[in-house]
Amino acid sequence: MTSHDVDPLVARMRPFGTTIFAEMSALALRTGAVNLGQGFPDTDGPPEMLAAATQALNTGHNQYPPGPGIPELRAAVAAHQRRFWGLEYDPDGEVVVTAGATEAVAAAILALCEPGDEVVCFEPYYDSYAASIALAGATRRPVTLRPGVDGRYAFDPDDLRNAFSARTRLVLLNSPHNPTGKVFTPDELTLVAELCQEHGAYAVTDEVYEHLAFTDATSGHVPLATLPGMRERTLRISSAGKTFSCTGWKVGWASGPAALVSALLRVKQFLTYVNAAPLQPAVAVALALPDDYFTAFRADLQVRRDQLIDGLTAAGFDVYTPEGTYFVTADITALGGTDGVGFCRTLPERSGVVAVPTQVFYDDPEAGRRLIRFAFCKRQEVLAEAVTRLRRLPEVR
Ligand code: PMP
Ligand code: GLN
């Protein structure tokens, strides 16, 4: 046997195949289906931001920027957090620019976790979390979010308490939450904060949908770092991709106390070193846009959310109304579905639409077996076409 006969991939990465987003987007391309799978908008972000990027490209912002990010962007990130959340971060030392939120999450976990440490997270979890935890040699301790009779996803507080142990190093919290659309309430966050403090754990928060808690959510978005005792133990992560409809730019950032940010940067510098020089000044412009931009963006997404919910309901799905994000989840049981993965793999053929099965984001696949996710960050005519196609689904079956 030669070394070529064995899988060269390290064992800790073998459970991770191609991401479901890549698989489903490829399926959409292949079949010509409407892609409501991967969460990317089909319109461009604010023109001021695009103009600033073009200008930066044409005026020499094309070489390595400083390691932590350009000063204008770090200042804009700090000002934005002060404006919207009343959080104070020093742009020099408490803010670092990353290659999207994905790199920030990975660098945070790699920086903070020793092999064998435990990371408490909520499932369904964003797929990169599991891979980053595995790369660090840490263990994930998922707490399951389940839809309740009120249609809201919630967790059992005892499950959360039981997920903490002497090995807990950090809690990874995503709110507003992908894929469920859950916005964690102040009470839920208080429990997370108490348990973090009780166990001396850090928190890493993924808040890429911070501007997408809808007006009818049980509560608005509350950053965990704003709770008593949490700023000093939280790395708060966000990104331009979702708020400014530029998911391909991969400009993200992390903020927190200097020691945590410095730890993250020590890892980040050896992952990508720096990123996206000409896009950084453009994101600084976007973050400084007036409040109206953020309000209108959310209102517009809320209209599209409602359009898709109505359409999915008319097509026979049981829909869980999301309180935030780009996504709506639906139960396939009423349409005869028993397994989301199989359902989504054949959906393009059966109805010309792509969705994502959420069961791949659980350690306990049973909990998500009948749930699938649709993205509504698409033009209204695209959503209308998807709904028209889905409404024919029962006839095709
Ligand atoms: N976290 C969550 C919850 C996401 O939905 C996404 C996708 N935008 C990311 C992280 C990745 O963000 P980015 O593209 O900035 O790396
Ligand atoms: N965040 C996007 C989603 O949830 C996907 C990003 C990716 O493909 N990694 O759809």
CSV table of N, CA and C and ligand atoms in Angstrom, one decimal, residues 19-22 25 36-40 102 126-128 178-179 208-209 242 247 250 326-327 356 361 373 375 377, ligand 2:
chain,number,residue,atom,x,y,z
A,19,THR,N,-19.4,21.4,1.9
A,19,THR,CA,-20.5,22.1,2.7
A,19,THR,C,-21.8,22.0,1.9
A,20,ILE,N,-22.9,21.9,2.7
A,20,ILE,CA,-24.2,21.8,2.1
A,20,ILE,C,-24.5,23.0,1.2
A,21,PHE,N,-23.9,24.1,1.6
A,21,PHE,CA,-24.2,25.3,0.8
A,21,PHE,C,-23.6,25.2,-0.6
A,22,ALA,N,-22.4,24.7,-0.7
A,22,ALA,CA,-21.7,24.5,-2.0
A,22,ALA,C,-22.5,23.4,-2.8
A,25,SER,N,-25.9,24.9,-4.0
A,25,SER,CA,-25.7,25.9,-5.1
A,25,SER,C,-25.3,25.2,-6.4
A,36,LEU,N,-32.9,29.1,-3.5
A,36,LEU,CA,-33.2,29.7,-2.2
A,36,LEU,C,-32.5,28.9,-1.1
A,37,GLY,N,-31.3,28.4,-1.5
A,37,GLY,CA,-30.5,27.6,-0.6
A,37,GLY,C,-29.5,28.5,0.1
A,38,GLN,N,-28.3,28.7,-0.5
A,38,GLN,CA,-27.3,29.5,0.1
A,38,GLN,C,-27.8,30.9,0.3
A,39,GLY,N,-27.4,31.5,1.5
A,39,GLY,CA,-27.9,32.8,1.8
A,39,GLY,C,-27.1,33.9,1.3
A,40,PHE,N,-27.3,34.3,0.0
A,40,PHE,CA,-26.6,35.5,-0.5
A,40,PHE,C,-27.7,36.3,-1.3
A,102,THR,N,-16.4,34.2,9.3
A,102,THR,CA,-15.9,32.8,9.3
A,102,THR,C,-14.5,32.7,9.9
A,126,TYR,N,-24.2,26.8,12.7
A,126,TYR,CA,-23.7,27.2,11.4
A,126,TYR,C,-22.5,26.2,11.1
A,127,ASP,N,-22.4,25.7,9.9
A,127,ASP,CA,-21.6,24.6,9.7
A,127,ASP,C,-20.1,24.8,10.0
A,128,SER,N,-19.6,26.0,9.8
A,128,SER,CA,-18.2,26.2,10.1
A,128,SER,C,-17.8,26.0,11.6
A,178,ASN,N,-28.9,31.6,12.6
A,178,ASN,CA,-29.0,30.9,11.3
A,178,ASN,C,-28.9,29.4,11.7
A,179,PRO,N,-29.7,28.5,11.2
A,179,PRO,CA,-30.8,28.7,10.3
A,179,PRO,C,-32.2,29.0,10.8
A,208,VAL,N,-23.6,38.3,12.8
A,208,VAL,CA,-23.6,38.8,11.4
A,208,VAL,C,-25.0,39.3,11.0
A,209,TYR,N,-26.1,38.9,11.7
A,209,TYR,CA,-27.4,39.4,11.4
A,209,TYR,C,-27.9,40.4,12.4
A,242,LYS,N,-23.7,40.3,5.2
A,242,LYS,CA,-25.1,40.3,5.3
A,242,LYS,C,-25.7,41.7,5.4
A,247,THR,N,-21.7,39.5,0.3
A,247,THR,CA,-21.2,38.3,0.9
A,247,THR,C,-19.9,37.8,0.3
A,250,LYS,N,-16.1,39.2,2.0
A,250,LYS,CA,-15.5,38.6,3.1
A,250,LYS,C,-14.7,39.6,3.9
A,326,TYR,N,-31.9,36.0,7.3
A,326,TYR,CA,-32.3,35.9,5.9
A,326,TYR,C,-33.2,34.7,5.7
A,327,PHE,N,-33.5,33.9,6.7
A,327,PHE,CA,-34.0,32.5,6.5
A,327,PHE,C,-35.3,32.2,7.2
A,356,VAL,N,-32.3,24.2,1.7
A,356,VAL,CA,-31.2,23.5,2.4
A,356,VAL,C,-31.8,22.7,3.6
A,361,PHE,N,-27.1,20.3,10.3
A,361,PHE,CA,-26.5,21.3,11.3
A,361,PHE,C,-26.7,20.8,12.7
A,373,ARG,N,-34.6,24.8,5.1
A,373,ARG,CA,-34.5,26.2,5.2
A,373,ARG,C,-34.5,26.9,3.8
A,375,ALA,N,-34.0,30.7,1.8
A,375,ALA,CA,-33.5,32.1,2.0
A,375,ALA,C,-34.4,33.0,1.3
A,377,CYS,N,-33.5,36.4,0.9
A,377,CYS,CA,-32.8,37.6,0.6
A,377,CYS,C,-32.6,37.7,-0.9
B,2,GLN,N1,-24.0,32.0,5.4
B,2,GLN,C1,-24.6,31.4,4.2
B,2,GLN,C2,-25.8,30.6,4.5
B,2,GLN,O1,-26.1,30.2,5.7
B,2,GLN,C3,-23.6,30.5,3.5
B,2,GLN,C4,-22.2,30.8,3.5
B,2,GLN,C5,-21.4,29.6,3.0
B,2,GLN,O2,-21.7,29.1,1.9
B,2,GLN,N2,-20.4,29.2,3.7
B,2,GLN,O3,-26.5,30.3,3.6
